GROMACS .gro file of C-alpha atoms in nm:
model
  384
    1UNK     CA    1  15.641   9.661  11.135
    2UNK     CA    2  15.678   9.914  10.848
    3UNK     CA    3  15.548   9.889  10.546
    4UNK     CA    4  15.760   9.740  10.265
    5UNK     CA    5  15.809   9.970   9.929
    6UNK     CA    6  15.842   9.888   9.604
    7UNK     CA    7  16.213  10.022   9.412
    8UNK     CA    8  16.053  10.065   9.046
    9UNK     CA    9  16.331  10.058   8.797
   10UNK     CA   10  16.206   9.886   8.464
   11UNK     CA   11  15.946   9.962   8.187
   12UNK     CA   12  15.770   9.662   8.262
   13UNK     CA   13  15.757   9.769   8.660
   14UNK     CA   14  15.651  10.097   8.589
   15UNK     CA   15  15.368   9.997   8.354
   16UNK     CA   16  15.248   9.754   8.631
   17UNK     CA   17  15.270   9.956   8.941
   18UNK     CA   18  15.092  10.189   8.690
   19UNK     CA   19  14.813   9.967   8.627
   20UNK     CA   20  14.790   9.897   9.023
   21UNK     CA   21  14.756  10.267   9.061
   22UNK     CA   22  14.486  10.326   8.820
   23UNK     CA   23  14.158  10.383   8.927
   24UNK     CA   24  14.253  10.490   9.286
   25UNK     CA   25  14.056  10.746   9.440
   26UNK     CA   26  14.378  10.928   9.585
   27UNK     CA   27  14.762  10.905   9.541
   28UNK     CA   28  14.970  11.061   9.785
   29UNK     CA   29  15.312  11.180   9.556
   30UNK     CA   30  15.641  11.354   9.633
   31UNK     CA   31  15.972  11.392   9.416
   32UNK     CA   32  16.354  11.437   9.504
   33UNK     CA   33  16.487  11.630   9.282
   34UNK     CA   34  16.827  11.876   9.171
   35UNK     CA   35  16.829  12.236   9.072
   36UNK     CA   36  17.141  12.356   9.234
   37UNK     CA   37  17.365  12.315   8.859
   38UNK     CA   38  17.060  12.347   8.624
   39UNK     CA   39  16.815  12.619   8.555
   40UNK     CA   40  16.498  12.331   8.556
   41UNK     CA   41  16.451  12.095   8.820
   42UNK     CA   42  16.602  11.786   8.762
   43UNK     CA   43  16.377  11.479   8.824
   44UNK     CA   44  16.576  11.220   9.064
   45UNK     CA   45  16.300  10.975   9.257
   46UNK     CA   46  15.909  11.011   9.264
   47UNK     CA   47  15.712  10.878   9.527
   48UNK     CA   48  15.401  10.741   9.518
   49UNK     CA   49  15.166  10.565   9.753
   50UNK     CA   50  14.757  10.485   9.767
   51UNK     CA   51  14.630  10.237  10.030
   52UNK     CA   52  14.759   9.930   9.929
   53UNK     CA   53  15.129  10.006   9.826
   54UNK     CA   54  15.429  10.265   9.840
   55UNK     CA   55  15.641  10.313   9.525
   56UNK     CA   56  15.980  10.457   9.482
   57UNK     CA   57  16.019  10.533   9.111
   58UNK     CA   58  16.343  10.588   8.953
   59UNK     CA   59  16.328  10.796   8.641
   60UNK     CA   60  16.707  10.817   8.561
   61UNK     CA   61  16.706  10.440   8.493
   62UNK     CA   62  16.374  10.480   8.304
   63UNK     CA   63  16.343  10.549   7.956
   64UNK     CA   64  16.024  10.796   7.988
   65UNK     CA   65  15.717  10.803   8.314
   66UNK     CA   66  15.423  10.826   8.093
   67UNK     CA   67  15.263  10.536   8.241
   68UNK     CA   68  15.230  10.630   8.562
   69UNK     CA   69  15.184  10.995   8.464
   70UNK     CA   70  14.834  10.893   8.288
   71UNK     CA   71  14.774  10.758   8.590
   72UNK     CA   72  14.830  11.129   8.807
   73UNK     CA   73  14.698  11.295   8.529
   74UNK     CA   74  14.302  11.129   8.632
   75UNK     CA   75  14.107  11.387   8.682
   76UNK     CA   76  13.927  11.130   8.893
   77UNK     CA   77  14.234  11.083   9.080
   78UNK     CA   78  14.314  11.317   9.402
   79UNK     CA   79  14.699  11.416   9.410
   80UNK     CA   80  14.779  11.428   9.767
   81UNK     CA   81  15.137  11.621   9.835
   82UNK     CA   82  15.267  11.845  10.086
   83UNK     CA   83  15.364  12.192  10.015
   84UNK     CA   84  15.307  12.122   9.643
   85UNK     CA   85  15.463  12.439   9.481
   86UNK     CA   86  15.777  12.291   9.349
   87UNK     CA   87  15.642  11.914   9.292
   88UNK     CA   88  15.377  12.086   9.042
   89UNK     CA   89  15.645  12.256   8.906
   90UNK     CA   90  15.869  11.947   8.785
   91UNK     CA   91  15.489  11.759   8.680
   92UNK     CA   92  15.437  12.116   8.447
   93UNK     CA   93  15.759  12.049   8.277
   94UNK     CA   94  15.745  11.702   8.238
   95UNK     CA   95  15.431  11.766   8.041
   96UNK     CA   96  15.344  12.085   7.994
   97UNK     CA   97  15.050  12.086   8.255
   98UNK     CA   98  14.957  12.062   8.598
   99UNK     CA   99  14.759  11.765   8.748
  100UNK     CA  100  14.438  11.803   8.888
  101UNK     CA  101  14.252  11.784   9.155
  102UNK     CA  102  14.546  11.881   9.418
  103UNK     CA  103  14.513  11.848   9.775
  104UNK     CA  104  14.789  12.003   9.976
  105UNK     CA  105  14.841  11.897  10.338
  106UNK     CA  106  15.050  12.218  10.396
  107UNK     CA  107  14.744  12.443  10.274
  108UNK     CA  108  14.524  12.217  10.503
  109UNK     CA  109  14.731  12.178  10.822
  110UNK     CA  110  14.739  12.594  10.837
  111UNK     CA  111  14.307  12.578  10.829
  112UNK     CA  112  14.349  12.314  11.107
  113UNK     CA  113  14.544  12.550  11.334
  114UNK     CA  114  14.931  12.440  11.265
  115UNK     CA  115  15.197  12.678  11.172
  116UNK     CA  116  15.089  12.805  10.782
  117UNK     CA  117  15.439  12.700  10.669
  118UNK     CA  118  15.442  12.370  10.849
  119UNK     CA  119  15.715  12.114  10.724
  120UNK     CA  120  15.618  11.822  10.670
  121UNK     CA  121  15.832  11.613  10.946
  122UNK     CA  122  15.678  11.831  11.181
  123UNK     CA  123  15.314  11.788  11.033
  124UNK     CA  124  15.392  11.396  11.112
  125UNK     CA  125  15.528  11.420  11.423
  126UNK     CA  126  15.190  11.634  11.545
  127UNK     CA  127  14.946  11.470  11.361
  128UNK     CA  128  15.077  11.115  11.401
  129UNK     CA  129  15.357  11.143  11.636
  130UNK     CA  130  15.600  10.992  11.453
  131UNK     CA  131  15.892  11.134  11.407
  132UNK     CA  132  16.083  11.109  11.065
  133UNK     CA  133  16.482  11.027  11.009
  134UNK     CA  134  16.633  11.379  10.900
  135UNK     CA  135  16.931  11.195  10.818
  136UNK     CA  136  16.906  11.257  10.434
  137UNK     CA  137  16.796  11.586  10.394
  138UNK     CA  138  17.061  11.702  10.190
  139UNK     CA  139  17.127  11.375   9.969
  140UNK     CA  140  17.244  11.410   9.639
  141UNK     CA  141  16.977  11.237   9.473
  142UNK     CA  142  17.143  11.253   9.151
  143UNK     CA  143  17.367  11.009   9.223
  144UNK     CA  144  17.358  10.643   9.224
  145UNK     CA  145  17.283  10.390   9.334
  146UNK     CA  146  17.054  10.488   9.618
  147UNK     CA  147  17.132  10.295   9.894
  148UNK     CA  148  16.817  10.163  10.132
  149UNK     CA  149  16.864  10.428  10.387
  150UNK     CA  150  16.804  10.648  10.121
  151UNK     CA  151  16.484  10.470   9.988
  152UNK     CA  152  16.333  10.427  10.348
  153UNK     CA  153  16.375  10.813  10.352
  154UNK     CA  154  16.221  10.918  10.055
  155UNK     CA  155  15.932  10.637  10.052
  156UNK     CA  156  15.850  10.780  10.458
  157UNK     CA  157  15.775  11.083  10.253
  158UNK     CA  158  15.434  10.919  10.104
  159UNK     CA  159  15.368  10.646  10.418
  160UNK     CA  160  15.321  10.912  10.637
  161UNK     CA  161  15.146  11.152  10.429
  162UNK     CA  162  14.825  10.882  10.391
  163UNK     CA  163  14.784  10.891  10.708
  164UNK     CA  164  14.815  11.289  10.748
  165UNK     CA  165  14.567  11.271  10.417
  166UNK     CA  166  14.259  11.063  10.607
  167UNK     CA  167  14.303  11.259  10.926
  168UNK     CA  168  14.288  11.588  10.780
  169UNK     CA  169  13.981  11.479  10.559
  170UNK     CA  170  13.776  11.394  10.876
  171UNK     CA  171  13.882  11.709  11.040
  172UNK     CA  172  13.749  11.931  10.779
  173UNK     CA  173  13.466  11.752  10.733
  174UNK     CA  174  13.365  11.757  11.095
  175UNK     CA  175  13.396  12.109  11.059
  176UNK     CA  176  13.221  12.185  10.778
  177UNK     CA  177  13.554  12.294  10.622
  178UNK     CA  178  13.675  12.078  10.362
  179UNK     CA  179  13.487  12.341  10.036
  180UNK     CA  180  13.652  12.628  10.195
  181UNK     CA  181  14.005  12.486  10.042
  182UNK     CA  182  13.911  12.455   9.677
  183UNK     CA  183  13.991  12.768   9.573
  184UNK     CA  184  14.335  12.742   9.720
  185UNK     CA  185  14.365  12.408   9.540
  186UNK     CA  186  14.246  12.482   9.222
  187UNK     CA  187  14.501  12.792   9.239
  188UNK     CA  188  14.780  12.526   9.273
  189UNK     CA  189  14.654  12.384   8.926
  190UNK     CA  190  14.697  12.689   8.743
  191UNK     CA  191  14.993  12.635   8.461
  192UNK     CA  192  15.080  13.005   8.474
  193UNK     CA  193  15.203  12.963   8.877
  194UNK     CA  194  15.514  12.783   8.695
  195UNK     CA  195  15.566  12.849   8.348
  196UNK     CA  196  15.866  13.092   8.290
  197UNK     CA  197  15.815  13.470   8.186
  198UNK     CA  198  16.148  13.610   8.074
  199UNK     CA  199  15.983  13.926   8.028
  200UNK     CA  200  15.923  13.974   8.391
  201UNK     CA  201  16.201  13.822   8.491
  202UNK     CA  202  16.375  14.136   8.588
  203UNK     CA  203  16.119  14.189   8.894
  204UNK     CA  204  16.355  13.920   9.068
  205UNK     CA  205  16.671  14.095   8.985
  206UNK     CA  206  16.809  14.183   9.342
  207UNK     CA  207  16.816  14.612   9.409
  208UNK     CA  208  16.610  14.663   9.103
  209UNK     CA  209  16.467  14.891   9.295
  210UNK     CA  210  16.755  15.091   9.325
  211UNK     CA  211  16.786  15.189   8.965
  212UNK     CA  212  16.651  15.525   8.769
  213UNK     CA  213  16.363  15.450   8.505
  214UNK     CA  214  16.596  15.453   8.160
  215UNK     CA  215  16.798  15.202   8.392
  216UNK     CA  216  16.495  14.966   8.485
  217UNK     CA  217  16.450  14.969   8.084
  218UNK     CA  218  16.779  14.838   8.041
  219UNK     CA  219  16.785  14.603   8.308
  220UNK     CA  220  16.453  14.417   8.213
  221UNK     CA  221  16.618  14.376   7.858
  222UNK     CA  222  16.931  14.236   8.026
  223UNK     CA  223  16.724  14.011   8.252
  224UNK     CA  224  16.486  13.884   7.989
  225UNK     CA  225  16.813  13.776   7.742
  226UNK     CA  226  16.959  13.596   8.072
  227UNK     CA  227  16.634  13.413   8.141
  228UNK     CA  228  16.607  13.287   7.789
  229UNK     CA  229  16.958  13.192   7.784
  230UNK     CA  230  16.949  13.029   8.115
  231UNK     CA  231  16.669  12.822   7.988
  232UNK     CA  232  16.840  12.759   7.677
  233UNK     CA  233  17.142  12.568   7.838
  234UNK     CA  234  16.954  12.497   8.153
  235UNK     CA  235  17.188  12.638   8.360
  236UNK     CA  236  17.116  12.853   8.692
  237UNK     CA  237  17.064  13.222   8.625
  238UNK     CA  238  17.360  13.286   8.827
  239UNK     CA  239  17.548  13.087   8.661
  240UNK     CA  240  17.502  13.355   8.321
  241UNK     CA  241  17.528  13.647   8.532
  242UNK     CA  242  17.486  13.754   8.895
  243UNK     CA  243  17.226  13.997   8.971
  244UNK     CA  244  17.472  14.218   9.128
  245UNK     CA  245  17.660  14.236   8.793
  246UNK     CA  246  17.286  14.248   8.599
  247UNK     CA  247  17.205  14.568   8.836
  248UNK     CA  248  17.587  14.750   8.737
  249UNK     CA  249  17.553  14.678   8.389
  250UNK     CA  250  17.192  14.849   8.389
  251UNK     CA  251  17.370  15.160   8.577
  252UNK     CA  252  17.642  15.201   8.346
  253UNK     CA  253  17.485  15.096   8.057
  254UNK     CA  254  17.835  15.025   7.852
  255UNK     CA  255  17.912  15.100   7.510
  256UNK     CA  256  18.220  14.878   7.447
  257UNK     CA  257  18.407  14.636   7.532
  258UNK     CA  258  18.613  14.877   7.755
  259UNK     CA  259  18.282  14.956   7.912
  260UNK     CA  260  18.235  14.582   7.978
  261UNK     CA  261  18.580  14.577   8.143
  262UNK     CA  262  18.526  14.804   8.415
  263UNK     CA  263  18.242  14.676   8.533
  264UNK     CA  264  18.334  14.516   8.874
  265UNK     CA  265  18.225  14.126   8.870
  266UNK     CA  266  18.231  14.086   8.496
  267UNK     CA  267  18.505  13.831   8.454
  268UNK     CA  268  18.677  13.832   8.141
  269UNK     CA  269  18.536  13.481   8.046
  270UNK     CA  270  18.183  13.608   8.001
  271UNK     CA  271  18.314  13.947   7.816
  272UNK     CA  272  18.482  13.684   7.569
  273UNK     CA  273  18.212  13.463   7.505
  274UNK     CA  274  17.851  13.727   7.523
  275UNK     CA  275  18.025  14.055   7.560
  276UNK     CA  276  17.927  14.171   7.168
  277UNK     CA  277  17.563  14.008   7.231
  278UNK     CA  278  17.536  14.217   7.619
  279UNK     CA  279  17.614  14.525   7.428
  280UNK     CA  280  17.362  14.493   7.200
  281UNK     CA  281  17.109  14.445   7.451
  282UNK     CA  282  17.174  14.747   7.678
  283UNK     CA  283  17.168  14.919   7.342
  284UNK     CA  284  16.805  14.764   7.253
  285UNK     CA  285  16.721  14.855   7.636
  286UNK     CA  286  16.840  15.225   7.631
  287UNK     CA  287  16.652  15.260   7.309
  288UNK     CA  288  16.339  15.147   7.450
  289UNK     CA  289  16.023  15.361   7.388
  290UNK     CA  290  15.944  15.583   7.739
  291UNK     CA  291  15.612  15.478   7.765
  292UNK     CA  292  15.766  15.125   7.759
  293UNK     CA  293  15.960  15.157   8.066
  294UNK     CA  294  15.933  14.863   8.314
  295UNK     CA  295  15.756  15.050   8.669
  296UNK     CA  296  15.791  14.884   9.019
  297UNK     CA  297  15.518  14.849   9.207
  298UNK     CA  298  15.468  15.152   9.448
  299UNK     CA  299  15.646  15.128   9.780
  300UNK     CA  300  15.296  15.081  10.076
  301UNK     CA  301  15.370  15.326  10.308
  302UNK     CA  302  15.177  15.322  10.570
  303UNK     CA  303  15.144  15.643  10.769
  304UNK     CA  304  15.206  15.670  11.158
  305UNK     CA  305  14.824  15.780  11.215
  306UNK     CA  306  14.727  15.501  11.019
  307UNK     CA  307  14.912  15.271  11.218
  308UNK     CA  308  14.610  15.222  11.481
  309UNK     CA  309  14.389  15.149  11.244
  310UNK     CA  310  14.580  14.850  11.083
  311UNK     CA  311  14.596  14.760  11.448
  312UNK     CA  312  14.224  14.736  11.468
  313UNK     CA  313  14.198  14.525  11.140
  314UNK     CA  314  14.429  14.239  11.281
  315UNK     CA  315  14.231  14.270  11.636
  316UNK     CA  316  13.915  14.207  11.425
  317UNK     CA  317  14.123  13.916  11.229
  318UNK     CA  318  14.245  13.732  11.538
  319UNK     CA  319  13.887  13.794  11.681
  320UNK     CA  320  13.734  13.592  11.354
  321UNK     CA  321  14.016  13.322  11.365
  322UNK     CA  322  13.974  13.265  11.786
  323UNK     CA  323  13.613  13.234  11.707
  324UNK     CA  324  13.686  12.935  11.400
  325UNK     CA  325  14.002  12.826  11.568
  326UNK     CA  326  14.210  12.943  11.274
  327UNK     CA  327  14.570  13.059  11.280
  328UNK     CA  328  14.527  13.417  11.203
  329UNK     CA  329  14.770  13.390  10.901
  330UNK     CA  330  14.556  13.165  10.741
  331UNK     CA  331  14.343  13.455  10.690
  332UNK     CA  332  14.518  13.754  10.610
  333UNK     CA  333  14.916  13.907  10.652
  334UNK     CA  334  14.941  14.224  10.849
  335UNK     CA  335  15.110  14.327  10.476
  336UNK     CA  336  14.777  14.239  10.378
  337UNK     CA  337  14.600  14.427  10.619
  338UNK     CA  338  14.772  14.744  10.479
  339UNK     CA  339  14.712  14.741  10.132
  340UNK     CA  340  14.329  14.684  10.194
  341UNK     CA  341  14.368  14.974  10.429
  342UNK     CA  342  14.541  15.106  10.119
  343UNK     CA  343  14.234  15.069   9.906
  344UNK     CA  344  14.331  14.756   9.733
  345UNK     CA  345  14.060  14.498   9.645
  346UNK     CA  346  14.306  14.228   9.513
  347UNK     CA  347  14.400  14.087   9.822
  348UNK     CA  348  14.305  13.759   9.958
  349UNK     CA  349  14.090  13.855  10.231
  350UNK     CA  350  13.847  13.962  10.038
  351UNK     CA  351  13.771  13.675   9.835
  352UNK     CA  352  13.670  13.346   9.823
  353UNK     CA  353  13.586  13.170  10.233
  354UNK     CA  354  13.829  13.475  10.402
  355UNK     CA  355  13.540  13.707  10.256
  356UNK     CA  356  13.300  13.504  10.426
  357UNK     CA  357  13.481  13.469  10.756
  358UNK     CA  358  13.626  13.834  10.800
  359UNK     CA  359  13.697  13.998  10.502
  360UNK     CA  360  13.312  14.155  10.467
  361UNK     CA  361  13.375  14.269  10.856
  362UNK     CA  362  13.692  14.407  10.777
  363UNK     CA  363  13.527  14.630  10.491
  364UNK     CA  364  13.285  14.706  10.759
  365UNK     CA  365  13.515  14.825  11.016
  366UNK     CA  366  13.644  15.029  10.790
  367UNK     CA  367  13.339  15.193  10.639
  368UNK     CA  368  13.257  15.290  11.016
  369UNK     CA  369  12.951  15.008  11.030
  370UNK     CA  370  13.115  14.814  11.271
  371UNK     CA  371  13.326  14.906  11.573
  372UNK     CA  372  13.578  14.682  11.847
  373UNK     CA  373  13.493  14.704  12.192
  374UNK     CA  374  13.627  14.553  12.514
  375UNK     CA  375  13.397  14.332  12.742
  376UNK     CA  376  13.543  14.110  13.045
  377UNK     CA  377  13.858  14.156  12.934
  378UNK     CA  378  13.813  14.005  12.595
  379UNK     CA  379  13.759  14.187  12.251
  380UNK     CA  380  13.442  14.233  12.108
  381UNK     CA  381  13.295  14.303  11.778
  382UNK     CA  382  12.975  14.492  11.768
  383UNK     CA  383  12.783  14.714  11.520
  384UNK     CA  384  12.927  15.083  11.460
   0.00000   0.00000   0.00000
């Protein structure tokens, strides 16, 4: 029989599934939440479950969460969640901060040989074999009330994960394994993975890279006044302007209203209400300084005699992971591969438990000290 969950929809619930929470060694937490007509997520339902007891928590009926977010803000407290990226993200604006100590099942599942993007019905389905109603998967948790269909849904999203939690722990601890994730899991805790930067904002700006230099200047000064404004009304950046409109206004670079006008996608709302405020942003950008001119990162190419050789790094890499039953993606990106080949020493590989596991041999290879060789029909890593 499944477990029952709790619907918590009152202070006085909140503060005493809160008190029930405290002191746990691990909570497993998800949230539902909107960000289709807003430019922050909007909170709908947070999940939460420890060993005892599963919790649906409703903030739009609630008058504030803080109770239960002392309780995920323990640093004695483990935060278990799966693919935790946008979860932190809503937690960092509730309070300006990111829990700590994370541990991401996603993260984990991809050291334990599953797909490095596994979802998580599929993560329950292999780990557990269960397999999860998809029937709400595109609920409007906004609105209300939730019916128990709904609730059954979005508390499975914490039952299961438990389970996927203990298993995982035993794994990597069988292996010797569990250490080699902290550094991914302290990343996840980093506040600057999900606080805003307007001023690089215009990096996302689709065909960016299509613009001149002068035009990049005006374009990051367009994109930095639609971040802030998006924010301002929390509204989507699309909703401001389009990219696509972002990009033409950048290329033109207007100097009037009848500049405004014949710029294809512009409607003549927008001109009406920010048109005077647009033009005096292109103007800022077009005045900007030339040694203040945004620059996009230069384009890797890889040339066709260097092809083989980014060959021989993944050989080597799916060498290391058959040998620690890894998935080789875990470990590096053929991308990766490239810019190390490339001469960059920022990438992943080379830091942290990848350095350990390949990334020293893949400096190696390349130095010339170490060489691949065929034996039996299997690759073989030997000294060079």
């Amino acid at each position: 029989m499944t477990e029952a969950y709790q619907y918590i929809d009152t202070p006085e619930a909140l503060q005493n599934l809160a008190q029930r929470l405290r002191g746990s060694p691990w909570i497993c937490l998800d949230t539902e939440f909107m960000r289709e007509k807003n430019y922050f997520p909007q909170l709908c339902l947070l999940q939460v479950a420890n060993a005892e007891e599963i919790a649906c928590v409703d903030p739009l009926a609630l008058p504030g969460l803080d109770p239960l977010l002392e309780v995920l803000y323990d640093p004695a407290t483990v935060k278990v969640l799966h693919a935790a990226k946008q979860d932190l993200e809503i937690l960092y604006h509730l309070r300006g901060a990111v829990p700590a100590p994370i541990f991401d099942t996603q993260i984990a599942a991809a050291l334990l040989c599953h797909n490095e993007q596994i979802g998580y019905a599929n993560l329950a389905e292999q780990t557990l074999g269960v397999r999860l109603d998809k029937a709400h998967t595109r609920t409007d948790w906004s609105l209300r009330p939730l019916d128990p269909g709904q609730l059954r849904y979005a508390a499975d999203d914490v039952r299961y994960l438990r389970d996927i939690y203990q298993h995982q722990l035993d794994q990597l601890r069988e292996q010797g394994r569990l250490e080699w994730l902290q550094e991914d899991f302290d990343a996840l805790s980093d506040p600057a993975q999900y606080a805003p930067d307007p001023e690089q904002s215009w990096r996302r700006v689709k065909d960016a890279k299509r613009l001149k230099p002068k035009q990049l200047a005006v374009l990051k000064a367009l994109a930095e006044w639609r971040e802030r404004r998006a924010m301002e009304v929390d509204k989507p950046r699309r909703w401001i302007l389009r990219d696509e409109v972002l990009t033409e206004l950048a290329r033109a670079a207007p100097g009037d209203r009848a500049g405004l006008e014949r710029i294809r996608g512009l409607e003549p709302g927008a001109i009406k209400r920010v048109g005077d405020r647009l033009l005096e942003v292109i103007a800022a950008g077009g005045r900007m300084p030339r040694e203040q001119w945004p620059e996009l990162e230069p384009r890797l190419t890889v040339k066709p005699e260097q092809e083989a050789v980014v060959d021989l790094l993944m050989a080597l890499l799916r060498v290391r992971a058959r040998e620690h039953e890894l998935s080789p993606a875990m470990l590096s990106s053929r991308h990766d591969l490239e810019r190390l080949l490339d001469g960059d020493r920022s990438v992943a590989v080379l830091h942290g438990w990848r350095r350990a596991l390949v990334g020293t041999d893949l400096q190696a290879l390349l130095d010339g000290r170490l060489r691949l060789g065929v034996a039996d029909g299997m690759a073989t890593v030997g000294e060079g």
